[in-house]
């Protein structure tokens, strides 16, 4: 199953460090640490040894007195430098106008006989959940019916509620489970809501705050994995037990139906209920994560569970007429399934009944229906799949640009593919789909092309445009190009450049380089209106690097940079920076980098390994202390990606790059901007705080700002989000343009 995500993209910068530093050969961090270790590099790499030399442990206490004082002092300095800049207020106003604009495309999902939408603007910064009809939505002025006003609810209850989505029971979808987060955290409170009365159900389902994994089984039953008390959560803070909860019963009376183990990794056991077009249950599955990417898949039927004989690395999309639709993310063979397998990254369709043993323990006769619906080429990957009642809709990344295809089974094995025309050099995304209607929402967008939302009818393979977003910046001044850089091991790394048409190729282009490189997350072309307005319109260059660790070319592209091979992602990123310099698009003085979440690993390592390449770095909501990340919630869930620092061999390769331990007082680093959020319960704010504190200890100029709300997704409030983007771009302009 795909994970962590996340998101965003920004500039790349180079530090003016003088001729000697700028022309020096890249430093091998392992060799440097061995001959002259940094002052805070632990000689003892055990968890105890790492902790013993960490002089900023107090900053890991989210609301500790020392941490609060550090944040207050840092925020005062950062706000003076950023909000005091003459560009801040224009940037803030422009960003807020974009993020609260009423001419944005309202993203919709099927909701009963109509369409549902969650909407935020200046009048409703917390947002309203609302619905309309398809015919009304097609019009220029849709008529919306408010279902739930989050601003009014938060005011009435005195809570900082953030809407985190709704799960409505098919087929009528009149009863919904509403997810409400306090301040934007991942943890949510769940309440049952009635769409017919537009009120919370009196005596209905209410699940207290937690990182739940739950879904409807029927109108009076939930399948729920949550904190059931002591000993029911993994070390990552996620549930490993699934119970059946009946209406009117307290959580303590729920009946256990599946149990993993407390040592499980990943994001907690996930119950999945797949339904046919009439809303009847086709299959109930449980995904039990063994680590970040490996999981066992179990089928729940007639009160018993059966383990499926499919690979542990797998993405499951749904059920098609009694057959499981999935992508193995590792090659599997006849030896595993007893019949035809498939390559990693292929789209497979196999009869569910023949994937597990019978109740008497006997193995079923191999199914004749086991087919490869689509096999990507080496420079392709499956971006998303919508499972309809009799066919599949597949969004494909083809050399990091989007394609769209409808796959229809013909007889037992052959599949026919009907391509649906989409604009060239754009990203293609699938939205919500309806089996009963045979329709799926499709979005297209590019770096300079605003999003368009269309509705695909799979029976005719026709794409009907519903909404097209207006341009939010002048794209006529820029052009998009795709290049390749050669990484250290010879691998070709694609990247996109969005630059002024008139850019003087003399190395002076102020450039933001964005990268992520983890968790099999792909980054195709995307319209970033705030970036276009605040950066491109001011003559900036934006670069997006599709480095290894992502999913742009399938699971192999991701797995090439896992664990002990993480350095490949950093090398890929540095190779793109050098290629930009060789093409004279930019130079270290004018190159800045941006990354958040896992991208914070990338950016913090990049400035410690290659300070000569960059003059700015926005390091947002980051992982940085990679020798203690497993002890900071919810770090242990990512061990499959990075390795386990508690294991000596893993600690050794992680220590070679972990930026918190690799900082050196004698090295000239760019003036970086580190930012996070106190209520981020996905990536602990201690990472960012400690890195900023150590930079200060060593005398390195830097900025650190910590917001008080918003969560990891920064989606709580568009007005606050506008201030966030304004701070980012003021900093980047100071470093790269001034």
XYZ file of C-alpha atoms in Angstrom:
738
model
C 0.000 0.000 0.000
C 1.301 3.444 -0.820
C 2.090 5.716 2.059
C 3.544 8.864 3.729
C 3.327 11.369 1.310
C 3.583 13.721 0.867
C 3.783 16.928 -0.869
C 4.911 20.298 -2.077
C 7.776 21.605 -4.131
C 10.178 24.581 -4.013
C 13.491 26.318 -5.043
C 17.108 25.207 -5.134
C 19.950 27.402 -3.993
C 23.705 27.455 -3.756
C 25.870 28.922 -1.068
C 28.586 31.377 -1.936
C 31.425 29.846 -0.006
C 34.453 31.181 -1.798
C 36.413 29.617 -4.648
C 38.076 26.911 -2.603
C 34.847 25.502 -1.175
C 32.806 25.999 -4.323
C 35.311 24.053 -6.407
C 36.042 21.302 -3.901
C 35.259 17.704 -4.713
C 32.171 16.156 -3.116
C 32.874 14.898 0.368
C 32.276 11.264 1.216
C 30.395 11.585 4.527
C 31.405 8.122 5.657
C 35.095 8.814 5.048
C 34.879 12.236 6.657
C 33.237 10.821 9.774
C 35.827 8.079 10.036
C 38.838 10.409 9.855
C 37.444 13.498 11.526
C 33.997 12.834 12.969
C 31.687 15.787 13.597
C 31.670 16.970 17.224
C 28.251 15.440 17.967
C 28.749 12.204 16.079
C 28.189 9.382 18.625
C 31.048 6.944 19.028
C 28.525 4.473 20.403
C 25.698 3.995 17.886
C 23.442 2.091 20.260
C 20.217 3.939 21.181
C 21.720 4.640 24.604
C 24.943 5.963 23.083
C 23.074 8.188 20.647
C 20.893 9.560 23.418
C 23.870 10.190 25.713
C 25.483 12.715 23.343
C 22.235 14.458 22.389
C 22.282 17.803 24.184
C 18.839 18.863 22.966
C 16.589 16.067 24.200
C 14.441 18.591 26.060
C 13.263 19.918 22.699
C 11.555 16.585 22.070
C 9.010 17.441 24.788
C 6.273 18.905 22.600
C 4.966 21.304 25.246
C 7.974 21.357 27.593
C 9.058 24.651 29.163
C 12.479 24.654 27.482
C 10.918 23.802 24.142
C 8.338 26.570 24.446
C 11.024 29.106 25.284
C 13.152 27.964 22.329
C 10.207 28.201 19.944
C 9.211 31.650 21.210
C 12.718 33.082 20.772
C 13.185 31.443 17.367
C 9.786 32.611 16.116
C 10.513 36.188 17.115
C 13.729 36.195 15.101
C 12.195 34.445 12.083
C 9.127 36.669 11.929
C 11.274 39.786 12.155
C 13.355 38.586 9.207
C 10.476 37.335 7.063
C 7.310 39.268 7.853
C 9.340 42.460 8.140
C 10.406 42.104 4.502
C 8.626 44.497 2.112
C 7.550 41.486 -0.014
C 5.809 39.627 2.782
C 2.474 41.434 2.803
C 2.027 41.399 -1.017
C 2.980 37.711 -1.044
C 0.558 36.964 1.784
C -2.288 38.786 0.097
C -1.628 37.081 -3.237
C -1.421 33.639 -1.630
C -4.587 34.187 0.390
C -6.447 35.355 -2.706
C -5.456 32.121 -4.453
C -6.149 29.771 -1.555
C -9.540 31.297 -0.727
C -10.639 32.083 -4.292
C -14.243 31.233 -5.034
C -13.443 30.362 -8.667
C -11.417 27.309 -7.672
C -12.700 23.968 -8.925
C -14.793 22.425 -6.136
C -13.424 18.906 -5.818
C -16.326 16.460 -5.691
C -17.104 12.847 -4.895
C -20.202 10.780 -5.516
C -22.598 11.142 -2.586
C -25.840 9.194 -2.964
C -27.644 10.563 -6.002
C -25.619 13.762 -5.921
C -22.094 15.074 -5.426
C -20.361 16.051 -2.188
C -17.721 18.734 -1.707
C -15.712 20.217 1.153
C -15.133 23.942 0.666
C -12.937 26.499 2.410
C -12.722 30.209 1.686
C -12.209 33.516 3.476
C -15.739 33.455 4.922
C -15.429 29.813 6.037
C -11.730 29.129 6.692
C -12.553 25.890 8.512
C -14.903 24.949 5.714
C -18.357 23.619 4.904
C -19.309 20.139 3.769
C -21.981 20.497 1.113
C -23.678 18.750 -1.805
C -25.314 19.430 -5.135
C -26.582 17.522 -8.174
C -24.475 16.648 -11.195
C -26.626 18.858 -13.435
C -26.245 21.787 -11.056
C -22.507 21.162 -10.742
C -22.122 21.391 -14.521
C -23.626 24.890 -14.482
C -21.745 28.131 -13.965
C -23.468 28.738 -10.614
C -24.078 25.425 -8.813
C -26.666 25.450 -6.040
C -25.091 24.023 -2.910
C -26.846 22.578 0.113
C -24.812 22.877 3.321
C -24.560 19.606 5.231
C -22.123 20.554 7.996
C -20.553 23.947 8.780
C -17.218 23.272 10.494
C -16.699 26.928 11.479
C -20.069 26.982 13.245
C -19.442 23.598 14.878
C -16.022 24.670 16.162
C -17.456 27.888 17.573
C -20.402 26.138 19.225
C -18.229 23.474 20.829
C -15.194 25.626 21.568
C -12.875 23.278 19.685
C -10.340 23.833 16.912
C -12.083 21.332 14.647
C -10.545 20.427 11.285
C -12.592 18.323 8.850
C -10.724 15.159 7.855
C -13.297 13.563 5.588
C -16.436 11.432 5.720
C -17.112 7.740 5.136
C -20.690 7.180 3.935
C -22.444 3.810 3.776
C -23.448 2.600 0.301
C -25.741 2.366 -1.497
C -27.897 5.286 -0.277
C -25.034 7.059 1.570
C -27.305 8.810 4.048
C -25.338 7.693 7.122
C -21.759 8.929 7.322
C -18.830 8.721 9.722
C -17.391 12.235 10.111
C -13.689 12.575 11.011
C -12.861 15.643 13.102
C -9.305 16.560 14.061
C -8.409 18.898 16.910
C -5.987 21.398 15.361
C -5.189 19.360 12.246
C -3.622 16.307 13.885
C -3.797 12.906 12.198
C -5.699 11.625 15.233
C -9.451 12.167 14.832
C -12.737 11.911 16.689
C -15.406 10.043 14.695
C -19.133 10.836 14.865
C -22.078 9.392 12.966
C -23.981 11.935 10.861
C -27.401 11.679 9.177
C -27.601 13.417 5.791
C -31.403 13.367 5.784
C -31.645 15.443 8.974
C -28.206 17.061 8.626
C -27.487 16.377 12.276
C -25.275 14.078 14.283
C -27.147 10.878 15.135
C -28.394 10.847 18.698
C -27.006 7.700 20.294
C -25.086 6.973 17.096
C -21.522 5.806 16.698
C -18.984 8.025 18.483
C -15.307 7.021 18.557
C -13.008 9.087 20.822
C -9.835 10.696 19.467
C -7.278 8.328 18.031
C -5.535 7.100 14.901
C -8.407 4.831 13.923
C -8.735 2.471 11.014
C -12.441 1.845 10.531
C -15.169 1.245 7.966
C -18.814 0.281 7.702
C -19.705 -3.417 7.552
C -23.445 -2.776 7.533
C -25.820 -0.095 8.804
C -25.467 -1.238 12.413
C -21.888 -2.550 12.432
C -18.427 -1.063 12.133
C -15.121 -2.817 11.659
C -12.665 -0.811 13.717
C -8.990 -0.936 14.622
C -8.132 1.530 17.367
C -6.710 1.875 20.866
C -8.680 -0.657 22.888
C -6.573 -0.115 25.992
C -3.121 -1.073 27.273
C -1.251 -3.468 25.000
C -3.411 -2.894 21.909
C -1.139 -0.473 20.015
C 2.150 -1.041 18.208
C 5.328 0.809 19.153
C 4.519 3.219 16.314
C 1.257 4.145 18.014
C -1.057 2.370 15.565
C -3.659 -0.368 16.211
C -3.110 -4.040 15.419
C -6.485 -5.488 16.484
C -9.743 -5.299 14.487
C -13.070 -5.575 16.262
C -16.692 -5.585 15.214
C -18.671 -2.822 16.961
C -22.470 -3.007 17.041
C -24.698 0.033 17.213
C -25.554 1.042 20.755
C -22.631 -0.849 22.270
C -19.656 0.852 23.932
C -16.212 0.340 22.430
C -15.348 -1.999 25.291
C -18.034 -4.447 24.129
C -16.700 -4.764 20.587
C -15.957 -8.307 19.400
C -12.469 -9.169 18.155
C -12.373 -10.518 14.591
C -8.669 -10.222 13.742
C -5.389 -9.704 15.585
C -1.926 -8.896 14.319
C 1.009 -8.509 16.674
C 2.223 -5.654 18.838
C 5.559 -5.783 17.016
C 3.892 -4.997 13.672
C 5.203 -1.976 11.781
C 3.558 0.371 9.325
C 0.400 2.333 9.939
C -1.789 -0.186 11.692
C -4.037 -2.999 10.534
C -6.515 -1.798 7.915
C -10.018 -3.271 7.489
C -11.316 -3.024 3.904
C -14.878 -3.695 2.747
C -15.440 -3.932 -1.009
C -18.969 -3.662 -2.408
C -20.668 -4.321 -5.749
C -22.634 -1.701 -7.660
C -25.755 -2.397 -5.578
C -23.856 -1.866 -2.316
C -23.710 -5.554 -1.339
C -20.478 -6.736 0.297
C -18.204 -8.546 -2.158
C -15.245 -9.087 0.164
C -13.870 -8.123 3.566
C -10.078 -7.972 3.786
C -7.613 -7.064 6.505
C -4.177 -5.702 5.647
C -1.727 -6.440 8.450
C 1.449 -4.368 8.013
C 4.666 -6.163 8.845
C 6.696 -3.018 8.236
C 6.313 0.149 6.190
C 5.751 -1.701 2.906
C 5.292 -5.389 3.612
C 1.926 -6.676 4.721
C -0.102 -9.838 5.017
C -3.570 -9.779 3.460
C -6.338 -11.771 5.145
C -9.884 -12.465 4.011
C -12.692 -12.415 6.581
C -15.634 -14.625 5.660
C -18.214 -16.488 7.757
C -16.510 -15.451 10.966
C -13.104 -16.855 9.954
C -9.961 -15.364 8.465
C -7.851 -16.815 5.656
C -4.433 -15.587 4.582
C -4.181 -14.722 0.892
C -1.293 -16.153 -1.087
C -0.188 -12.896 -2.656
C 3.098 -11.012 -2.247
C 3.737 -9.002 0.910
C 4.556 -5.905 -1.116
C 1.241 -5.195 -2.794
C -1.293 -2.461 -3.606
C -4.938 -3.574 -3.574
C -7.479 -1.597 -5.609
C -10.753 -3.496 -5.214
C -12.963 -6.289 -6.459
C -14.128 -6.919 -10.028
C -16.887 -9.528 -10.220
C -15.402 -11.800 -7.540
C -11.821 -11.143 -8.578
C -9.160 -9.228 -6.667
C -7.518 -6.327 -8.501
C -3.999 -5.602 -7.255
C -0.444 -4.689 -8.151
C 2.430 -6.785 -6.779
C 5.324 -4.524 -5.867
C 7.746 -7.394 -6.032
C 7.934 -10.102 -8.673
C 6.031 -13.261 -7.778
C 5.889 -16.596 -9.455
C 3.916 -19.779 -9.881
C 5.641 -21.127 -6.752
C 3.786 -18.610 -4.567
C 0.342 -18.808 -6.094
C 0.300 -22.261 -7.588
C -0.480 -20.710 -10.950
C 0.491 -17.776 -13.119
C 2.237 -14.890 -11.394
C 3.390 -11.570 -12.689
C 6.189 -8.986 -12.662
C 6.519 -6.226 -10.108
C 4.368 -3.246 -11.013
C 1.878 -5.158 -13.179
C -1.887 -4.848 -12.770
C -3.265 -8.272 -11.815
C -6.815 -9.635 -11.678
C -7.301 -12.987 -9.905
C -10.254 -14.936 -8.533
C -10.355 -14.270 -4.785
C -11.661 -17.726 -3.864
C -8.567 -19.376 -5.272
C -6.135 -17.162 -3.368
C -6.660 -18.833 0.010
C -7.299 -22.265 1.480
C -10.768 -23.748 1.901
C -12.364 -23.958 5.372
C -11.241 -27.598 5.632
C -7.634 -26.553 5.049
C -7.367 -27.916 1.534
C -5.949 -25.805 -1.257
C -8.334 -24.848 -4.052
C -7.798 -25.838 -7.616
C -5.878 -23.016 -9.311
C -8.263 -20.616 -10.987
C -8.355 -20.385 -14.754
C -8.938 -16.665 -14.326
C -5.590 -15.197 -13.386
C -4.463 -12.482 -15.701
C -2.161 -9.561 -16.201
C -4.446 -6.699 -17.182
C -1.580 -4.274 -17.793
C 2.208 -4.528 -17.613
C 4.070 -1.190 -17.591
C 7.191 -0.658 -19.646
C 10.483 0.182 -17.859
C 9.719 3.940 -18.015
C 6.073 3.598 -16.948
C 4.175 3.003 -13.725
C 0.593 2.690 -12.562
C -0.486 5.963 -10.960
C -3.978 4.881 -9.908
C -6.747 2.407 -10.686
C -10.538 2.753 -10.505
C -12.398 -0.549 -10.312
C -15.837 -0.378 -11.907
C -18.409 -3.164 -12.161
C -17.100 -4.686 -15.398
C -13.850 -2.915 -16.303
C -10.899 -0.916 -14.990
C -9.768 2.652 -15.499
C -6.009 3.096 -15.188
C -3.993 6.298 -14.904
C -0.449 5.656 -16.125
C 2.758 7.594 -15.615
C 4.652 7.449 -18.914
C 8.094 9.015 -18.446
C 6.457 11.047 -15.644
C 3.594 12.330 -17.829
C 0.028 11.070 -17.643
C -1.977 8.672 -19.804
C -5.478 7.250 -19.303
C -6.790 3.875 -20.384
C -9.927 1.744 -19.964
C -9.207 -1.979 -19.630
C -11.978 -4.438 -20.491
C -11.746 -8.225 -19.976
C -12.369 -10.317 -23.055
C -13.073 -13.939 -22.215
C -10.732 -15.592 -19.745
C -7.403 -13.858 -20.228
C -7.131 -11.181 -22.925
C -7.810 -7.561 -22.040
C -8.579 -4.809 -24.495
C -7.197 -1.364 -23.783
C -9.041 1.736 -24.973
C -7.051 4.929 -24.563
C -8.842 8.116 -23.552
C -7.271 11.243 -24.981
C -5.786 13.606 -22.390
C -3.563 16.684 -22.875
C 0.115 15.922 -23.461
C 2.759 16.556 -20.793
C 0.280 16.750 -17.940
C -0.464 14.800 -14.801
C -3.567 12.615 -14.926
C -5.298 11.800 -11.658
C -8.321 9.682 -10.823
C -10.907 10.954 -8.386
C -13.918 9.203 -6.932
C -15.642 6.494 -8.957
C -19.134 4.964 -8.987
C -19.714 1.328 -9.869
C -23.454 1.881 -10.181
C -23.016 4.770 -12.612
C -19.944 3.449 -14.439
C -18.211 6.795 -14.037
C -14.986 8.176 -12.595
C -13.740 11.724 -12.089
C -10.499 12.560 -13.922
C -8.255 15.562 -13.369
C -5.498 16.866 -15.622
C -2.978 19.629 -14.939
C 0.537 20.779 -15.761
C 3.128 23.171 -14.376
C 1.690 25.988 -16.503
C -1.755 24.492 -17.167
C -4.526 24.969 -14.587
C -6.472 21.891 -13.496
C -9.415 20.573 -15.454
C -11.960 18.197 -13.913
C -13.765 15.801 -16.234
C -16.115 12.843 -15.909
C -15.197 9.633 -17.704
C -17.938 7.247 -18.804
C -16.263 3.848 -19.020
C -18.892 2.287 -21.286
C -18.090 4.774 -24.044
C -14.541 5.743 -23.011
C -15.726 9.346 -23.321
C -14.304 12.167 -21.239
C -16.657 15.091 -20.568
C -15.164 18.282 -19.163
C -17.012 19.577 -16.091
C -14.865 22.419 -14.756
C -11.701 24.213 -15.785
C -9.849 26.354 -13.254
C -8.878 29.872 -14.312
C -5.213 30.754 -14.493
C -3.815 32.193 -11.271
C -0.598 33.532 -12.741
C 0.755 34.626 -16.099
C 2.114 31.454 -17.696
C 2.940 33.089 -21.017
C 6.377 34.142 -19.791
C 7.595 30.606 -18.992
C 8.261 27.305 -20.716
C 8.490 23.715 -19.415
C 11.325 21.387 -20.394
C 12.310 17.891 -19.304
C 15.960 16.871 -18.968
C 17.980 14.023 -17.493
C 20.935 14.136 -15.150
C 23.407 11.306 -14.706
C 23.718 10.150 -11.126
C 26.857 8.796 -9.454
C 26.167 5.210 -10.564
C 25.214 6.191 -14.127
C 21.420 6.103 -13.645
C 19.517 8.682 -15.690
C 17.417 10.921 -13.437
C 14.584 12.870 -15.114
C 13.665 16.358 -14.009
C 11.381 19.158 -15.157
C 12.440 22.791 -15.531
C 9.866 25.589 -15.624
C 11.789 28.708 -16.586
C 11.359 32.133 -18.177
C 11.443 31.941 -21.967
C 13.944 34.782 -21.957
C 16.183 33.344 -19.231
C 19.795 34.312 -19.804
C 21.710 31.044 -19.707
C 24.505 32.506 -17.628
C 23.901 30.740 -14.303
C 21.983 33.593 -12.676
C 18.483 32.097 -12.766
C 17.004 32.108 -9.227
C 15.963 28.475 -8.978
C 13.964 26.339 -6.590
C 14.752 22.638 -6.754
C 12.130 20.349 -5.263
C 12.583 16.683 -4.475
C 11.052 13.977 -2.298
C 12.500 10.563 -3.143
C 10.689 8.226 -0.793
C 7.723 6.014 0.001
C 7.074 5.291 -3.684
C 5.425 8.725 -4.021
C 5.383 10.024 -7.603
C 5.561 13.695 -8.554
C 4.305 14.292 -12.092
C 3.672 17.827 -13.428
C 1.341 19.808 -11.161
C -0.134 23.293 -11.211
C 1.088 25.197 -8.139
C -0.721 28.533 -8.309
C 0.955 30.111 -5.289
C 4.371 29.141 -6.653
C 3.506 30.564 -10.048
C 2.279 33.856 -8.611
C 4.935 34.403 -5.961
C 7.912 32.886 -7.783
C 7.520 32.428 -11.532
C 5.903 35.823 -12.107
C 8.914 37.375 -10.384
C 11.321 35.736 -12.823
C 12.049 32.568 -10.881
C 12.806 29.052 -12.115
C 11.160 25.965 -10.661
C 12.720 22.489 -10.976
C 11.160 19.186 -9.969
C 13.508 16.208 -9.692
C 12.093 12.695 -10.015
C 14.798 10.981 -7.992
C 14.937 7.371 -6.887
C 12.906 6.485 -3.843
C 9.773 7.744 -5.600
C 7.378 5.679 -7.695
C 7.672 7.376 -11.071
C 9.004 4.203 -12.720
C 7.322 1.634 -10.519
C 8.346 -0.257 -7.389
C 11.909 -0.839 -8.596
C 12.536 2.932 -8.707
C 11.430 3.135 -5.088
C 13.237 0.082 -3.801
C 16.522 1.190 -5.390
C 16.855 3.810 -2.623
C 15.610 1.890 0.406
C 17.550 1.432 3.635
C 21.282 0.981 2.993
C 20.823 2.387 -0.527
C 19.389 5.717 0.661
C 22.486 7.558 -0.497
C 21.341 7.024 -4.083
C 18.446 9.458 -3.569
C 20.846 12.101 -2.227
C 23.267 11.483 -5.089
C 20.436 11.799 -7.621
C 19.412 15.145 -6.169
C 22.982 16.471 -6.218
C 23.349 15.250 -9.812
C 20.338 17.325 -10.859
C 21.816 20.377 -9.100
C 25.103 19.947 -10.988
C 23.288 19.387 -14.273
C 21.412 22.654 -13.798
C 24.750 24.383 -13.285
C 26.276 22.727 -16.352
C 23.325 23.891 -18.467
C 23.877 27.387 -17.014
C 20.257 27.557 -15.902
C 21.470 28.470 -12.427
C 24.501 28.300 -10.157
C 25.072 27.561 -6.477
C 24.612 31.230 -5.577
C 21.097 31.183 -7.034
C 19.999 27.631 -6.302
C 17.729 26.755 -3.378
C 16.055 23.518 -2.360
C 12.716 22.695 -0.807
C 11.408 19.531 0.784
C 8.984 18.555 3.492
C 8.359 15.425 5.569
C 10.580 12.763 3.972
C 11.798 15.619 1.776
C 13.229 17.063 4.981
C 15.620 14.127 5.140
C 16.637 14.930 1.575
C 17.153 18.666 2.091
C 18.928 18.447 5.455
C 21.297 15.792 4.124
C 21.858 17.773 0.918
C 23.126 20.857 2.749
C 25.386 18.809 5.028
C 26.831 16.680 2.230
C 26.947 19.376 -0.464
C 26.852 22.882 1.026
C 28.783 24.029 -2.024
C 25.771 23.351 -4.268
C 23.074 25.430 -2.580
C 22.427 28.893 -1.166
C 19.028 28.214 0.401
C 16.950 25.383 1.819
C 13.371 25.343 3.049
C 13.219 22.323 5.342
C 9.609 21.816 6.345
C 7.943 19.349 8.760
C 11.133 17.317 8.443
C 12.656 14.089 9.607
C 16.280 14.957 10.449
C 17.557 13.039 13.477
C 17.600 9.671 11.762
C 19.371 7.919 14.648
C 16.446 8.652 16.976
C 13.519 8.880 14.562
C 12.163 5.513 15.698
C 11.665 6.907 19.210
C 9.736 9.982 18.060
C 6.077 9.253 17.222
C 5.213 7.877 14.688
C 8.741 7.108 13.531
C 8.841 3.370 14.051
C 6.227 2.960 11.294
C 8.857 3.975 8.706
C 11.524 1.393 9.533
C 10.833 -0.402 6.253
C 11.895 2.745 4.409
C 14.970 3.810 6.370
C 16.093 0.835 8.453
C 16.122 0.383 12.224
C 18.773 2.400 14.123
C 18.491 -0.054 17.010
C 20.167 -2.694 14.823
C 23.960 -2.105 14.659
C 24.290 -2.628 10.911
C 21.366 -0.306 10.169
C 22.644 2.338 12.582
C 25.975 2.313 10.763
C 24.578 3.192 7.327
C 22.022 5.657 8.743
C 24.723 7.477 10.730
C 26.656 8.169 7.542
C 23.991 10.616 6.388
C 21.863 11.657 9.404
C 22.127 15.441 9.195
C 21.631 16.161 12.904
C 24.794 14.215 13.745
C 26.723 15.311 10.631
C 26.684 19.070 11.268
C 30.171 20.609 11.532
C 31.024 24.043 12.961
C 33.870 24.643 10.492
C 31.733 24.150 7.360
C 29.974 27.126 5.789
C 26.340 26.173 5.258
C 23.699 28.248 3.525
C 21.345 30.210 5.751
C 18.535 27.656 5.933
C 14.895 28.070 6.907
C 13.476 25.263 9.049
C 9.771 25.233 9.834
C 7.257 22.874 11.385
C 4.127 22.794 13.494
C 3.568 22.010 17.145
C 0.519 19.825 16.452
C 2.185 17.652 13.823
C 1.544 14.152 15.173
C 2.989 12.422 12.114
C 6.521 13.860 12.027
C 7.539 14.994 15.502
C 8.505 18.702 15.787
C 11.572 17.656 17.796
C 13.424 16.893 14.542
C 13.209 20.477 13.321
C 13.774 22.044 16.739
C 16.933 20.071 17.483
C 18.452 20.721 14.076
C 17.854 24.450 14.420
C 19.289 24.456 17.933
C 22.460 22.670 16.854
C 22.931 25.036 13.917
C 22.747 27.868 16.419
C 25.163 26.169 18.803
C 27.722 25.919 16.002
C 27.276 29.537 14.953
C 25.479 28.892 11.662
C 23.007 31.541 10.559
C 19.525 30.085 10.165
C 15.822 30.778 10.640
C 13.410 28.583 12.570
C 9.654 29.075 12.741
C 7.093 26.818 14.397
C 3.388 27.318 13.859
C 0.999 26.253 16.604
C -1.634 24.427 14.534
C -2.256 22.857 11.157
C -0.969 19.315 11.556
C 1.337 17.589 9.107
C -0.899 18.339 6.122
C -1.099 22.128 6.688
C -4.733 21.959 5.556
C -6.466 23.337 8.631
C -6.852 26.949 7.521
C -6.201 28.505 4.066
C -5.615 31.929 5.645
C -2.866 30.515 7.853
C -1.559 28.564 4.879
C -1.202 31.816 2.934
C 1.038 33.185 5.685
C 3.084 29.979 5.474
C 3.678 30.291 1.726
C 4.489 33.994 2.054
C 7.211 33.183 4.600
C 8.643 30.495 2.316
C 8.900 32.722 -0.726
C 10.189 35.777 1.126
C 13.039 33.648 2.432
C 13.766 32.181 -1.002
C 13.713 35.604 -2.618
C 16.110 36.943 0.010
C 18.550 34.108 -0.596
C 18.290 33.639 -4.344
C 17.217 36.956 -5.812
C 18.567 39.714 -3.545
